[in-house]
Short mmCIF file of C-alpha atoms in Angstrom, two decimals:
data_model
loop_
_atom_site.label_atom_id
_atom_site.label_comp_id
_atom_site.label_asym_id
_atom_site.label_seq_id
_atom_site.Cartn_x
_atom_site.Cartn_y
_atom_site.Cartn_z
CA MET A 1 93.85 106.45 -110.49
CA ALA A 2 90.83 108.48 -109.32
CA TRP A 3 91.42 112.22 -109.81
CA TRP A 4 90.59 113.04 -106.21
CA ARG A 5 93.40 110.98 -104.65
CA GLY A 6 96.02 113.52 -103.69
CA ALA A 7 94.03 116.40 -105.17
CA VAL A 8 93.94 119.86 -103.62
CA VAL A 9 90.41 121.19 -103.08
CA TYR A 10 89.97 124.94 -102.55
CA GLN A 11 86.97 125.84 -100.41
CA VAL A 12 85.03 128.93 -101.48
CA TYR A 13 82.67 130.45 -98.93
CA ILE A 14 80.61 132.05 -101.67
CA ARG A 15 78.95 134.79 -99.64
CA SER A 16 82.38 136.18 -98.75
CA PHE A 17 84.37 135.53 -101.92
CA CYS A 18 83.53 138.16 -104.56
CA ASP A 19 80.42 140.28 -105.11
CA SER A 20 79.67 141.21 -108.74
CA ASN A 21 76.55 143.36 -108.29
CA GLY A 22 77.18 145.50 -105.21
CA ASP A 23 74.60 143.91 -102.92
CA GLY A 24 77.28 142.96 -100.39
CA GLN A 25 76.92 139.21 -100.98
CA GLY A 26 79.39 137.13 -102.95
CA ASP A 27 77.85 135.42 -105.97
CA PHE A 28 78.43 133.04 -108.89
CA ALA A 29 79.34 135.86 -111.29
CA GLY A 30 81.91 137.17 -108.84
CA LEU A 31 83.40 133.70 -108.48
CA ILE A 32 83.56 133.27 -112.25
CA GLY A 33 85.57 136.48 -112.39
CA LYS A 34 88.11 135.00 -109.96
CA LEU A 35 88.46 131.52 -111.52
CA ASP A 36 91.75 132.47 -113.17
CA TYR A 37 93.10 133.33 -109.72
CA ILE A 38 92.02 129.96 -108.31
CA ALA A 39 93.33 128.04 -111.32
CA GLY A 40 96.58 129.99 -111.00
CA LEU A 41 97.06 128.65 -107.50
CA GLY A 42 97.42 125.16 -108.95
CA VAL A 43 94.50 123.49 -107.17
CA ASP A 44 92.33 120.78 -108.71
CA ALA A 45 88.80 121.48 -107.50
CA ILE A 46 86.55 124.00 -105.78
CA TRP A 47 84.28 123.11 -102.85
CA LEU A 48 81.35 125.53 -102.79
CA SER A 49 79.68 126.36 -99.50
CA PRO A 50 75.91 125.60 -99.69
CA ILE A 51 74.35 127.12 -102.78
CA HIS A 52 70.64 126.41 -102.17
CA PRO A 53 67.80 128.74 -101.14
CA SER A 54 67.81 129.21 -97.38
CA PRO A 55 66.35 131.56 -94.78
CA ASN A 56 69.94 131.80 -93.51
CA ARG A 57 69.28 130.92 -89.91
CA ASP A 58 72.54 128.96 -90.21
CA TRP A 59 73.77 130.69 -93.37
CA GLY A 60 72.88 128.11 -95.97
CA TYR A 61 73.11 125.01 -93.81
CA ASP A 62 69.33 125.19 -93.44
CA VAL A 63 68.13 124.33 -96.95
CA SER A 64 64.60 125.24 -98.03
CA ASP A 65 64.82 123.95 -101.65
CA TYR A 66 67.35 121.38 -102.86
CA GLN A 67 66.70 121.92 -106.57
CA ASP A 68 67.45 125.62 -106.87
CA VAL A 69 70.14 128.12 -105.93
CA HIS A 70 70.06 131.00 -103.47
CA PRO A 71 68.98 134.22 -105.23
CA ASP A 72 71.84 136.07 -103.49
CA TYR A 73 74.21 133.98 -105.60
CA GLY A 74 72.35 134.09 -108.91
CA THR A 75 70.25 131.69 -110.94
CA LEU A 76 70.52 128.10 -112.12
CA ALA A 77 71.76 129.50 -115.43
CA ASP A 78 74.50 131.35 -113.53
CA PHE A 79 75.46 128.10 -111.81
CA ASP A 80 75.61 126.35 -115.17
CA ALA A 81 77.87 129.14 -116.44
CA LEU A 82 80.12 128.65 -113.41
CA LEU A 83 80.38 124.92 -114.14
CA LYS A 84 81.27 125.57 -117.75
CA ALA A 85 83.85 128.22 -116.90
CA ALA A 86 85.46 126.09 -114.17
CA HIS A 87 85.62 122.99 -116.35
CA ALA A 88 87.21 125.02 -119.15
CA ARG A 89 90.05 125.79 -116.72
CA GLY A 90 90.42 122.19 -115.60
CA LEU A 91 88.73 122.81 -112.25
CA LYS A 92 86.16 120.46 -110.72
CA ILE A 93 83.14 121.82 -108.82
CA LEU A 94 82.01 120.14 -105.58
CA ILE A 95 78.77 121.20 -103.85
CA ASP A 96 78.25 121.30 -100.09
CA GLU A 97 75.13 119.17 -99.47
CA VAL A 98 73.18 119.13 -96.21
CA LEU A 99 71.10 115.94 -96.18
CA CYS A 100 70.84 115.24 -92.44
CA HIS A 101 68.35 118.05 -91.91
CA THR A 102 66.45 120.74 -93.79
CA SER A 103 65.14 124.19 -93.00
CA ASP A 104 61.81 124.29 -91.17
CA GLU A 105 60.68 126.32 -94.21
CA HIS A 106 61.17 123.37 -96.58
CA THR A 107 57.93 122.07 -98.09
CA TRP A 108 58.81 118.58 -96.87
CA PHE A 109 58.68 119.77 -93.26
CA ALA A 110 55.45 121.71 -93.78
CA ASP A 111 53.82 118.49 -95.03
CA SER A 112 55.30 116.47 -92.16
CA ARG A 113 54.18 118.99 -89.55
CA SER A 114 50.61 118.74 -90.82
CA LYS A 115 50.74 114.91 -90.85
CA GLY A 116 50.55 114.75 -94.63
CA ALA A 117 52.11 112.12 -96.89
CA LYS A 118 55.54 112.98 -95.47
CA SER A 119 54.41 112.64 -91.85
CA ASP A 120 57.29 110.30 -90.97
CA TRP A 121 59.99 112.06 -93.02
CA TYR A 122 61.26 113.80 -89.86
CA VAL A 123 61.95 112.55 -86.33
CA TRP A 124 58.84 113.09 -84.21
CA ALA A 125 58.14 111.89 -80.67
CA ASP A 126 55.58 112.46 -77.93
CA PRO A 127 56.50 114.74 -75.05
CA LYS A 128 56.85 113.39 -71.57
CA ALA A 129 53.77 113.70 -69.37
CA ASP A 130 55.05 117.00 -67.96
CA GLY A 131 55.52 118.44 -71.47
CA THR A 132 59.30 118.25 -71.49
CA ALA A 133 61.39 116.78 -74.31
CA PRO A 134 61.15 113.05 -75.12
CA ASN A 135 64.71 112.38 -73.91
CA ASN A 136 67.94 114.10 -72.84
CA TRP A 137 69.48 114.71 -76.27
CA LEU A 138 71.18 118.10 -76.45
CA SER A 139 71.50 120.40 -79.45
CA ALA A 140 74.96 121.44 -80.62
CA PHE A 141 73.61 125.01 -80.68
CA GLY A 142 72.32 125.00 -77.10
CA GLY A 143 69.46 123.49 -75.12
CA PRO A 144 67.35 120.38 -75.79
CA ALA A 145 67.56 118.88 -79.28
CA TRP A 146 63.74 118.87 -79.46
CA SER A 147 61.09 121.49 -80.18
CA TYR A 148 57.35 121.19 -79.57
CA GLN A 149 54.80 121.59 -82.38
CA PRO A 150 51.21 122.10 -81.11
CA GLY A 151 49.72 121.02 -84.46
CA ARG A 152 51.05 117.50 -83.97
CA ARG A 153 51.19 117.61 -80.16
CA GLN A 154 54.68 116.23 -80.56
CA HIS A 155 58.30 117.28 -80.49
CA TYR A 156 60.59 117.12 -83.50
CA HIS A 157 64.32 116.44 -83.25
CA HIS A 158 66.99 118.93 -84.35
CA LYS A 159 70.69 118.34 -83.75
CA PHE A 160 71.39 122.02 -84.40
CA LEU A 161 68.98 125.00 -84.47
CA ARG A 162 65.26 124.43 -83.93
CA GLN A 163 64.87 125.76 -87.49
CA GLN A 164 66.85 122.71 -88.74
CA PRO A 165 64.57 119.68 -88.26
CA LYS A 166 66.27 116.31 -88.62
CA LEU A 167 65.38 114.15 -91.64
CA ASN A 168 64.37 110.60 -90.75
CA TRP A 169 66.72 108.39 -92.76
CA HIS A 170 64.96 105.34 -91.33
CA ASN A 171 62.04 106.24 -93.62
CA LYS A 172 62.88 104.78 -97.03
CA ASP A 173 61.00 107.50 -98.94
CA ALA A 174 62.80 110.30 -97.08
CA LYS A 175 66.12 108.60 -97.72
CA SER A 176 65.31 108.15 -101.41
CA ALA A 177 64.39 111.82 -101.69
CA ALA A 178 67.72 112.79 -100.11
CA LEU A 179 69.67 110.55 -102.48
CA ALA A 180 67.72 112.00 -105.42
CA VAL A 181 69.17 115.41 -104.54
CA LEU A 182 72.62 114.06 -105.38
CA ASP A 183 71.40 112.68 -108.71
CA PHE A 184 69.83 116.02 -109.62
CA TRP A 185 73.11 117.95 -109.29
CA LEU A 186 75.30 115.22 -110.75
CA LYS A 187 73.13 115.18 -113.87
CA ARG A 188 73.54 118.94 -114.04
CA GLY A 189 77.32 118.50 -114.18
CA ALA A 190 78.57 118.84 -110.61
CA ASP A 191 81.71 116.79 -109.94
CA GLY A 192 80.74 115.66 -106.48
CA PHE A 193 79.94 116.71 -102.95
CA ARG A 194 81.14 117.62 -99.51
CA LEU A 195 78.58 116.21 -97.09
CA ASP A 196 77.71 118.21 -93.99
CA VAL A 197 77.46 116.30 -90.69
CA ALA A 198 78.16 112.97 -92.39
CA ASN A 199 78.26 111.26 -88.98
CA ALA A 200 74.60 111.89 -88.22
CA TYR A 201 72.27 110.41 -90.82
CA VAL A 202 70.58 107.91 -88.50
CA HIS A 203 69.40 107.98 -84.90
CA ASP A 204 68.50 105.32 -82.35
CA LYS A 205 64.87 104.39 -83.03
CA THR A 206 64.28 103.67 -79.33
CA LEU A 207 65.26 107.28 -78.49
CA ALA A 208 67.44 106.06 -75.62
CA ASP A 209 69.08 108.77 -73.50
CA ASN A 210 72.66 109.71 -74.25
CA GLU A 211 75.18 108.84 -71.55
CA ALA A 212 76.86 111.58 -69.54
CA VAL A 213 80.58 112.18 -69.92
CA PRO A 214 82.05 111.21 -66.51
CA PHE A 215 83.26 114.19 -64.47
CA GLY A 216 86.81 112.88 -64.48
CA GLU A 217 86.87 113.02 -68.27
CA ARG A 218 85.51 116.57 -68.61
CA THR A 219 88.29 118.58 -70.20
CA PRO A 220 88.02 122.33 -70.94
CA ALA A 221 86.91 121.37 -74.47
CA VAL A 222 84.05 119.33 -73.00
CA TRP A 223 82.95 122.17 -70.72
CA ALA A 224 83.08 124.59 -73.67
CA ASP A 225 79.66 123.46 -74.93
CA ALA A 226 76.79 121.93 -72.97
CA ALA A 227 76.19 119.37 -75.72
CA ASN A 228 79.71 118.03 -75.13
CA LEU A 229 78.72 116.91 -71.64
CA GLN A 230 77.10 113.80 -73.08
CA HIS A 231 78.29 111.07 -75.41
CA HIS A 232 76.33 111.31 -78.66
CA PHE A 233 75.81 107.58 -79.06
CA HIS A 234 72.06 107.60 -79.70
CA ASP A 235 71.15 110.84 -81.50
CA SER A 236 73.99 110.32 -84.01
CA ASN A 237 77.31 108.49 -84.60
CA LEU A 238 75.67 105.06 -84.83
CA PRO A 239 77.54 102.20 -86.55
CA GLU A 240 74.50 101.90 -88.84
CA ASN A 241 75.48 105.27 -90.26
CA ILE A 242 78.13 103.51 -92.37
CA ALA A 243 75.44 101.80 -94.45
CA CYS A 244 74.03 105.24 -95.32
CA LEU A 245 77.47 106.43 -96.38
CA ASP A 246 77.83 103.38 -98.59
CA GLU A 247 74.49 104.10 -100.30
CA ILE A 248 75.52 107.69 -100.88
CA ARG A 249 78.82 106.67 -102.46
CA ARG A 250 77.14 104.11 -104.72
CA THR A 251 74.62 106.77 -105.78
CA VAL A 252 77.47 109.11 -106.70
CA GLU A 253 79.43 106.36 -108.48
CA ARG A 254 76.56 105.77 -110.90
CA HIS A 255 77.95 108.92 -112.49
CA ALA A 256 81.48 108.57 -113.82
CA ASP A 257 84.52 110.31 -112.34
CA ARG A 258 82.81 111.91 -109.32
CA PHE A 259 83.94 112.39 -105.71
CA VAL A 260 82.11 112.49 -102.39
CA PHE A 261 83.69 113.21 -99.02
CA GLY A 262 82.22 113.93 -95.64
CA GLU A 263 82.58 116.02 -92.50
CA PHE A 264 82.82 113.98 -89.29
CA SER A 265 82.65 116.14 -86.18
CA GLU A 266 81.99 113.36 -83.64
CA GLY A 267 82.12 109.60 -83.18
CA PHE A 268 84.79 109.21 -85.83
CA GLU A 269 85.22 105.45 -85.78
CA ARG A 270 81.63 104.56 -84.88
CA SER A 271 80.10 106.68 -87.66
CA GLY A 272 82.34 105.71 -90.60
CA ALA A 273 84.89 108.51 -90.71
CA TYR A 274 87.64 105.97 -91.34
CA ALA A 275 85.77 103.63 -93.66
CA ALA A 276 87.48 102.41 -96.82
CA PRO A 277 86.47 104.06 -100.12
CA ASP A 278 84.46 100.97 -101.12
CA GLU A 279 82.67 100.68 -97.77
CA GLY A 280 81.70 104.27 -96.95
CA LEU A 281 82.42 107.54 -98.70
CA HIS A 282 85.44 108.03 -100.94
CA ALA A 283 87.09 110.07 -98.16
CA GLY A 284 86.36 112.16 -95.11
CA TYR A 285 87.85 114.60 -92.65
CA THR A 286 87.51 114.67 -88.88
CA PHE A 287 87.93 117.53 -86.44
CA PHE A 288 91.06 115.99 -84.93
CA MET A 289 93.50 118.40 -86.60
CA LEU A 290 90.92 121.18 -86.92
CA ARG A 291 90.67 121.38 -83.13
CA ALA A 292 94.45 121.38 -82.63
CA HIS A 293 95.93 124.66 -81.42
CA GLU A 294 99.32 123.81 -79.91
CA LEU A 295 102.21 124.17 -82.32
CA GLY A 296 104.28 120.99 -82.37
CA ALA A 297 104.60 117.57 -83.95
CA LYS A 298 102.10 115.85 -81.68
CA PHE A 299 98.82 116.72 -83.41
CA ILE A 300 100.11 115.38 -86.73
CA LYS A 301 101.59 112.20 -85.25
CA ASP A 302 98.49 111.48 -83.18
CA ASN A 303 96.15 111.97 -86.13
CA PHE A 304 98.11 109.66 -88.40
CA ALA A 305 98.56 107.09 -85.64
CA GLU A 306 94.77 106.81 -85.58
CA LEU A 307 94.59 106.67 -89.37
CA ALA A 308 97.17 103.86 -89.36
CA ARG A 309 94.55 101.66 -87.70
CA HIS A 310 92.46 102.01 -90.87
CA PRO A 311 94.97 101.42 -93.70
CA ARG A 312 92.36 101.20 -96.48
CA HIS A 313 90.86 104.58 -95.65
CA TRP A 314 91.88 107.58 -97.78
CA PRO A 315 91.75 110.79 -95.68
CA CYS A 316 91.02 114.38 -96.46
CA VAL A 317 93.41 116.65 -94.55
CA SER A 318 92.56 120.15 -93.41
CA PHE A 319 93.72 122.73 -90.87
CA CYS A 320 90.83 125.21 -91.14
CA ASN A 321 87.52 125.91 -92.85
CA HIS A 322 84.36 128.00 -92.47
CA ASP A 323 83.67 126.52 -89.00
CA ILE A 324 87.15 126.88 -87.50
CA VAL A 325 89.37 129.70 -86.25
CA ARG A 326 91.91 130.42 -88.98
CA THR A 327 95.14 128.42 -88.84
CA VAL A 328 97.55 131.32 -88.24
CA THR A 329 95.53 132.60 -85.29
CA ARG A 330 94.84 129.18 -83.80
CA PHE A 331 98.52 128.26 -83.68
CA GLY A 332 99.70 131.48 -82.09
CA GLY A 333 100.05 134.09 -84.82
CA GLY A 334 99.30 137.72 -84.00
CA PRO A 335 96.28 139.82 -85.05
CA ASP A 336 98.16 141.10 -88.10
CA GLY A 337 99.12 137.62 -89.25
CA ASP A 338 102.40 135.71 -89.19
CA PRO A 339 103.85 134.98 -92.66
CA ALA A 340 106.52 132.60 -91.34
CA LEU A 341 103.94 130.53 -89.47
CA ALA A 342 101.57 130.63 -92.46
CA LYS A 343 104.27 129.28 -94.79
CA LEU A 344 105.21 126.51 -92.35
CA MET A 345 101.60 125.37 -91.97
CA LEU A 346 100.99 125.45 -95.73
CA ALA A 347 104.14 123.39 -96.34
CA LEU A 348 102.96 120.89 -93.74
CA LEU A 349 99.38 120.72 -95.02
CA LEU A 350 100.55 120.15 -98.58
CA SER A 351 103.05 117.47 -97.54
CA ILE A 352 100.97 115.09 -95.44
CA LYS A 353 99.05 112.18 -96.92
CA GLY A 354 95.54 112.77 -98.19
CA THR A 355 93.31 114.93 -100.33
CA VAL A 356 94.00 118.49 -99.19
CA LEU A 357 91.19 120.87 -98.26
CA MET A 358 92.43 124.48 -98.38
CA TYR A 359 90.17 127.28 -97.18
CA GLN A 360 89.94 130.57 -99.05
CA GLY A 361 92.54 133.01 -97.71
CA GLU A 362 94.71 130.25 -96.29
CA GLU A 363 97.05 130.84 -99.23
CA LEU A 364 97.36 134.45 -98.02
CA GLY A 365 98.03 133.55 -94.39
CA LEU A 366 94.95 135.46 -93.21
CA PRO A 367 94.42 135.71 -89.45
CA GLU A 368 91.03 135.55 -87.73
CA VAL A 369 89.09 138.82 -87.63
CA ASP A 370 87.96 140.07 -84.22
CA LEU A 371 84.41 141.34 -84.67
CA ARG A 372 82.20 143.33 -82.31
CA ARG A 373 79.05 141.69 -81.00
CA ASP A 374 76.82 143.93 -83.13
CA GLN A 375 78.67 142.68 -86.23
CA LEU A 376 78.11 138.98 -85.58
CA LYS A 377 75.75 136.95 -87.79
CA ASP A 378 76.51 133.43 -86.57
CA PRO A 379 74.00 131.90 -84.11
CA VAL A 380 76.89 130.21 -82.28
CA GLY A 381 78.49 133.58 -81.62
CA ASP A 382 75.19 134.89 -80.29
CA LEU A 383 74.95 131.87 -77.97
CA TYR A 384 78.39 131.98 -76.38
CA TYR A 385 79.56 135.62 -76.66
CA PRO A 386 81.95 136.90 -75.29
CA LEU A 387 83.81 133.67 -74.45
CA PHE A 388 83.44 132.50 -78.04
CA LYS A 389 82.46 134.84 -80.84
CA GLY A 390 81.31 132.14 -83.23
CA ARG A 391 82.48 131.47 -86.77
CA ASP A 392 82.16 134.88 -88.40
CA GLY A 393 85.82 135.74 -87.80
CA CYS A 394 86.90 133.23 -90.45
CA ARG A 395 84.05 134.10 -92.83
CA THR A 396 84.87 137.76 -93.49
CA PRO A 397 85.29 138.96 -97.10
CA MET A 398 88.23 137.87 -99.21
CA PRO A 399 90.74 140.77 -99.52
CA TRP A 400 91.42 141.29 -103.22
CA ASP A 401 92.67 144.86 -103.57
CA ALA A 402 94.41 146.76 -100.78
CA GLU A 403 93.57 150.12 -102.37
CA ALA A 404 89.88 149.50 -103.11
CA PRO A 405 86.90 150.11 -100.82
CA ASN A 406 86.04 146.95 -98.90
CA LEU A 407 89.33 145.50 -100.17
CA GLY A 408 87.76 144.90 -103.57
CA PHE A 409 85.16 142.42 -102.33
CA THR A 410 82.13 144.60 -103.10
CA SER A 411 81.17 148.09 -104.22
CA GLY A 412 78.32 148.04 -101.71
CA THR A 413 78.02 147.33 -98.00
CA PRO A 414 79.54 143.90 -97.25
CA TRP A 415 77.48 141.40 -95.25
CA LEU A 416 80.41 141.10 -92.83
CA PRO A 417 83.09 143.80 -92.47
CA PRO A 418 86.49 143.11 -94.05
CA GLY A 419 89.32 142.51 -91.60
CA PRO A 420 91.41 145.68 -91.07
CA SER A 421 94.61 143.61 -90.83
CA HIS A 422 93.77 141.90 -94.12
CA ARG A 423 94.57 145.06 -96.11
CA ALA A 424 98.32 144.40 -95.84
CA LEU A 425 97.72 140.77 -96.84
CA ALA A 426 95.46 141.46 -99.84
CA VAL A 427 96.00 139.59 -103.09
CA SER A 428 97.16 142.80 -104.80
CA LYS A 429 99.92 143.27 -102.20
CA GLN A 430 101.06 139.67 -102.19
CA ASN A 431 101.06 139.32 -105.97
CA ALA A 432 103.65 142.10 -106.08
CA ASP A 433 105.89 140.46 -103.47
CA THR A 434 107.71 137.28 -104.56
CA GLY A 435 108.51 136.54 -100.91
CA SER A 436 104.84 136.55 -99.88
CA VAL A 437 102.79 133.69 -98.50
CA LEU A 438 100.78 133.65 -101.74
CA HIS A 439 103.86 133.15 -103.93
CA PHE A 440 105.10 130.45 -101.55
CA ALA A 441 101.74 128.65 -101.79
CA LYS A 442 101.81 128.75 -105.60
CA ARG A 443 105.38 127.44 -105.76
CA PHE A 444 104.68 124.63 -103.33
CA LEU A 445 101.48 123.59 -105.08
CA ALA A 446 103.41 123.37 -108.35
CA GLN A 447 106.08 121.18 -106.72
CA ARG A 448 103.42 118.98 -105.18
CA LYS A 449 101.75 118.46 -108.54
CA ASP A 450 105.05 117.24 -109.99
CA SER A 451 105.75 114.84 -107.11
CA ALA A 452 103.97 111.48 -107.03
CA ALA A 453 105.36 111.01 -103.52
CA LEU A 454 103.67 114.14 -102.11
CA ARG A 455 100.39 113.50 -103.89
CA LEU A 456 99.99 109.75 -103.57
CA GLY A 457 102.85 108.28 -101.56
CA GLU A 458 102.81 106.45 -98.29
CA MET A 459 103.81 108.43 -95.21
CA VAL A 460 106.50 106.98 -92.94
CA PHE A 461 107.42 108.88 -89.77
CA GLY A 462 111.02 109.24 -88.70
CA ASP A 463 112.33 109.16 -85.15
CA ALA A 464 112.46 112.84 -84.23
CA PRO A 465 112.05 114.56 -80.87
CA ASP A 466 109.48 117.32 -80.50
CA PRO A 467 109.41 120.04 -81.84
CA VAL A 468 110.90 118.39 -84.94
CA LEU A 469 108.53 116.52 -87.21
CA SER A 470 110.15 114.17 -89.73
CA PHE A 471 108.57 111.84 -92.26
CA GLN A 472 109.11 110.44 -95.73
CA ARG A 473 106.58 110.35 -98.55
CA ILE A 474 107.25 107.35 -100.79
CA SER A 475 105.79 106.44 -104.18
CA GLY A 476 107.92 103.96 -106.12
CA GLU A 477 111.26 105.58 -106.88
CA ASP A 478 110.04 109.02 -105.78
CA ARG A 479 111.02 109.48 -102.12
CA VAL A 480 110.81 112.84 -100.38
CA LEU A 481 112.21 113.54 -96.91
CA CYS A 482 110.17 116.21 -95.10
CA ILE A 483 111.49 117.82 -91.91
CA PHE A 484 109.77 120.61 -89.96
CA ASN A 485 110.77 122.74 -86.99
CA MET A 486 107.41 123.19 -85.29
CA SER A 487 108.67 125.83 -82.90
CA ARG A 488 109.87 129.43 -82.69
CA GLU A 489 113.38 128.44 -81.59
CA GLN A 490 116.29 127.16 -83.68
CA VAL A 491 116.80 123.41 -83.34
CA VAL A 492 119.45 120.95 -84.50
CA PHE A 493 118.31 117.57 -85.78
CA ARG A 494 120.46 114.56 -86.67
CA ASP A 495 119.42 111.81 -89.08
CA LYS A 496 121.70 109.59 -91.14
CA ALA A 497 119.37 110.06 -94.13
CA ILE A 498 120.28 113.76 -94.26
CA SER A 499 123.90 113.27 -95.38
CA ASN A 500 122.87 111.39 -98.55
CA ALA A 501 119.81 113.49 -99.31
CA ILE A 502 119.55 115.90 -102.23
CA PRO A 503 117.93 119.11 -100.94
CA VAL A 504 115.17 120.70 -103.00
CA ASP A 505 114.17 124.34 -102.85
CA TRP A 506 110.63 123.87 -101.58
CA GLY A 507 110.94 124.86 -97.94
CA CYS A 508 110.71 127.94 -95.78
CA GLY A 509 112.46 129.46 -92.79
CA GLY A 510 115.98 128.33 -93.61
CA ALA A 511 118.16 125.33 -92.80
CA LYS A 512 121.87 124.46 -92.90
CA ILE A 513 123.36 120.96 -93.41
CA ASN A 514 126.53 119.71 -91.80
CA GLY A 515 126.95 116.00 -92.55
CA ASP A 516 124.00 114.22 -90.97
CA GLU A 517 123.10 117.31 -88.95
CA LEU A 518 120.43 119.80 -89.92
CA ALA A 519 120.21 123.20 -88.22
CA LEU A 520 116.63 124.37 -88.61
CA ALA A 521 115.64 128.00 -88.20
CA PRO A 522 112.43 128.79 -86.28
CA LEU A 523 109.22 127.81 -88.11
CA SER A 524 111.11 126.15 -90.94
CA ALA A 525 110.41 123.33 -93.37
CA TRP A 526 113.16 121.45 -95.26
CA PHE A 527 112.74 118.95 -98.08
CA ALA A 528 115.05 116.59 -99.91
CA ARG A 529 114.92 113.69 -102.32
CA ILE A 530 116.47 110.47 -101.05
#
């Protein structure tokens, strides 16, 4: 069985994790110093946010050199030391790779802009006669997805910032160069990759306009971003994208025991988000659950109803990451956090089928941090403030020590301010409290590791009315009944399986059994073997 099936992957946003030298930026040495903490959680692997040199227009997701590391984080030797230290603790290291686009400061783009040997390595097109963009494609970060370059008298395509020109995967040399990036890091010892924007490797060569979303279908989520007002059927999310995913996986599989999964933010089915592990990537995650914000059973049931249409696909499951408002805040927790809600959502995340992606601080139940405009670094926050403050609120420094300056993240000035409410939720506080979210996370992760059903089993939903969520995880003789009260009110649930079940002490919130009746306290999770 591949190690990544049922694994728990802990995402480290390096810049905000731990700073070893006082420059206010997290780094490899700081992460090495916290590996015992991560290993102590009971996770299997670490997903590193982008590690490459970057001008930080999009904070590392604009890569200027694929074969080096950002000087803020250290050197290649420091990365090698991190690999060695992680492997010594039984932890895998996965790198966040951005192969759909580069920084405009990458040497490949400089050559392409000047019509050198790499002239066709990016997506170029002539302007319309009036000088406007070649078509109607819109950037996810606002405005047309094209920028004019006088040197070529052409526009280049960028799905995101204008400083992130799109690589042309239709050019075989550009594609080969991108695949060679994976080989470089695999040979160095990396255990695999998370692929940014895995739905967008190829574009429509004819540059056909995207279709408008009909007015009757424009929900508040559609109106939230101008780019959402069109279907992205031609700039990305093409069915041909699946062939690129397959090539990537086969490249990775030339190295033994490695794992590659992707981010799919749009066009899930069209672009290969649900492909089988031998047809696309090994796994992937969509934004279906990441966009959910209403507490209840529906978002889980709806997500797995879609997955059921693709039975050979192995999913990654995630409730938050560096792009998403933190789970506790998104589902209704207050500005100071909500330990009961945090425990419920952790129990749920660690019980559903898939490879789990857990974001740093999720094990502490951290809420989103509300930053002032002058504190924002994210270009998305700059674009849509004050309606949306961007992604910095989930990227603030990890709170290690409640008594230390900057909560123990750095001895200098942190790149983003620590969250004031995070002081009471710091690792030092929660380590001393056996009833904390952190202790709950550790206990549950240990139980998950010992249960084949929770790690690898099939997931069969029971007949339960909202707000109760009921399912079984089944692997051979190991059968676990999982029941959740996804509300802030007490509920009573009846199921004939309850009377013969053997409760296990994994849950939270409290429950009482009376025959086939289960009284569930608010925000509670109950587990039993059957």
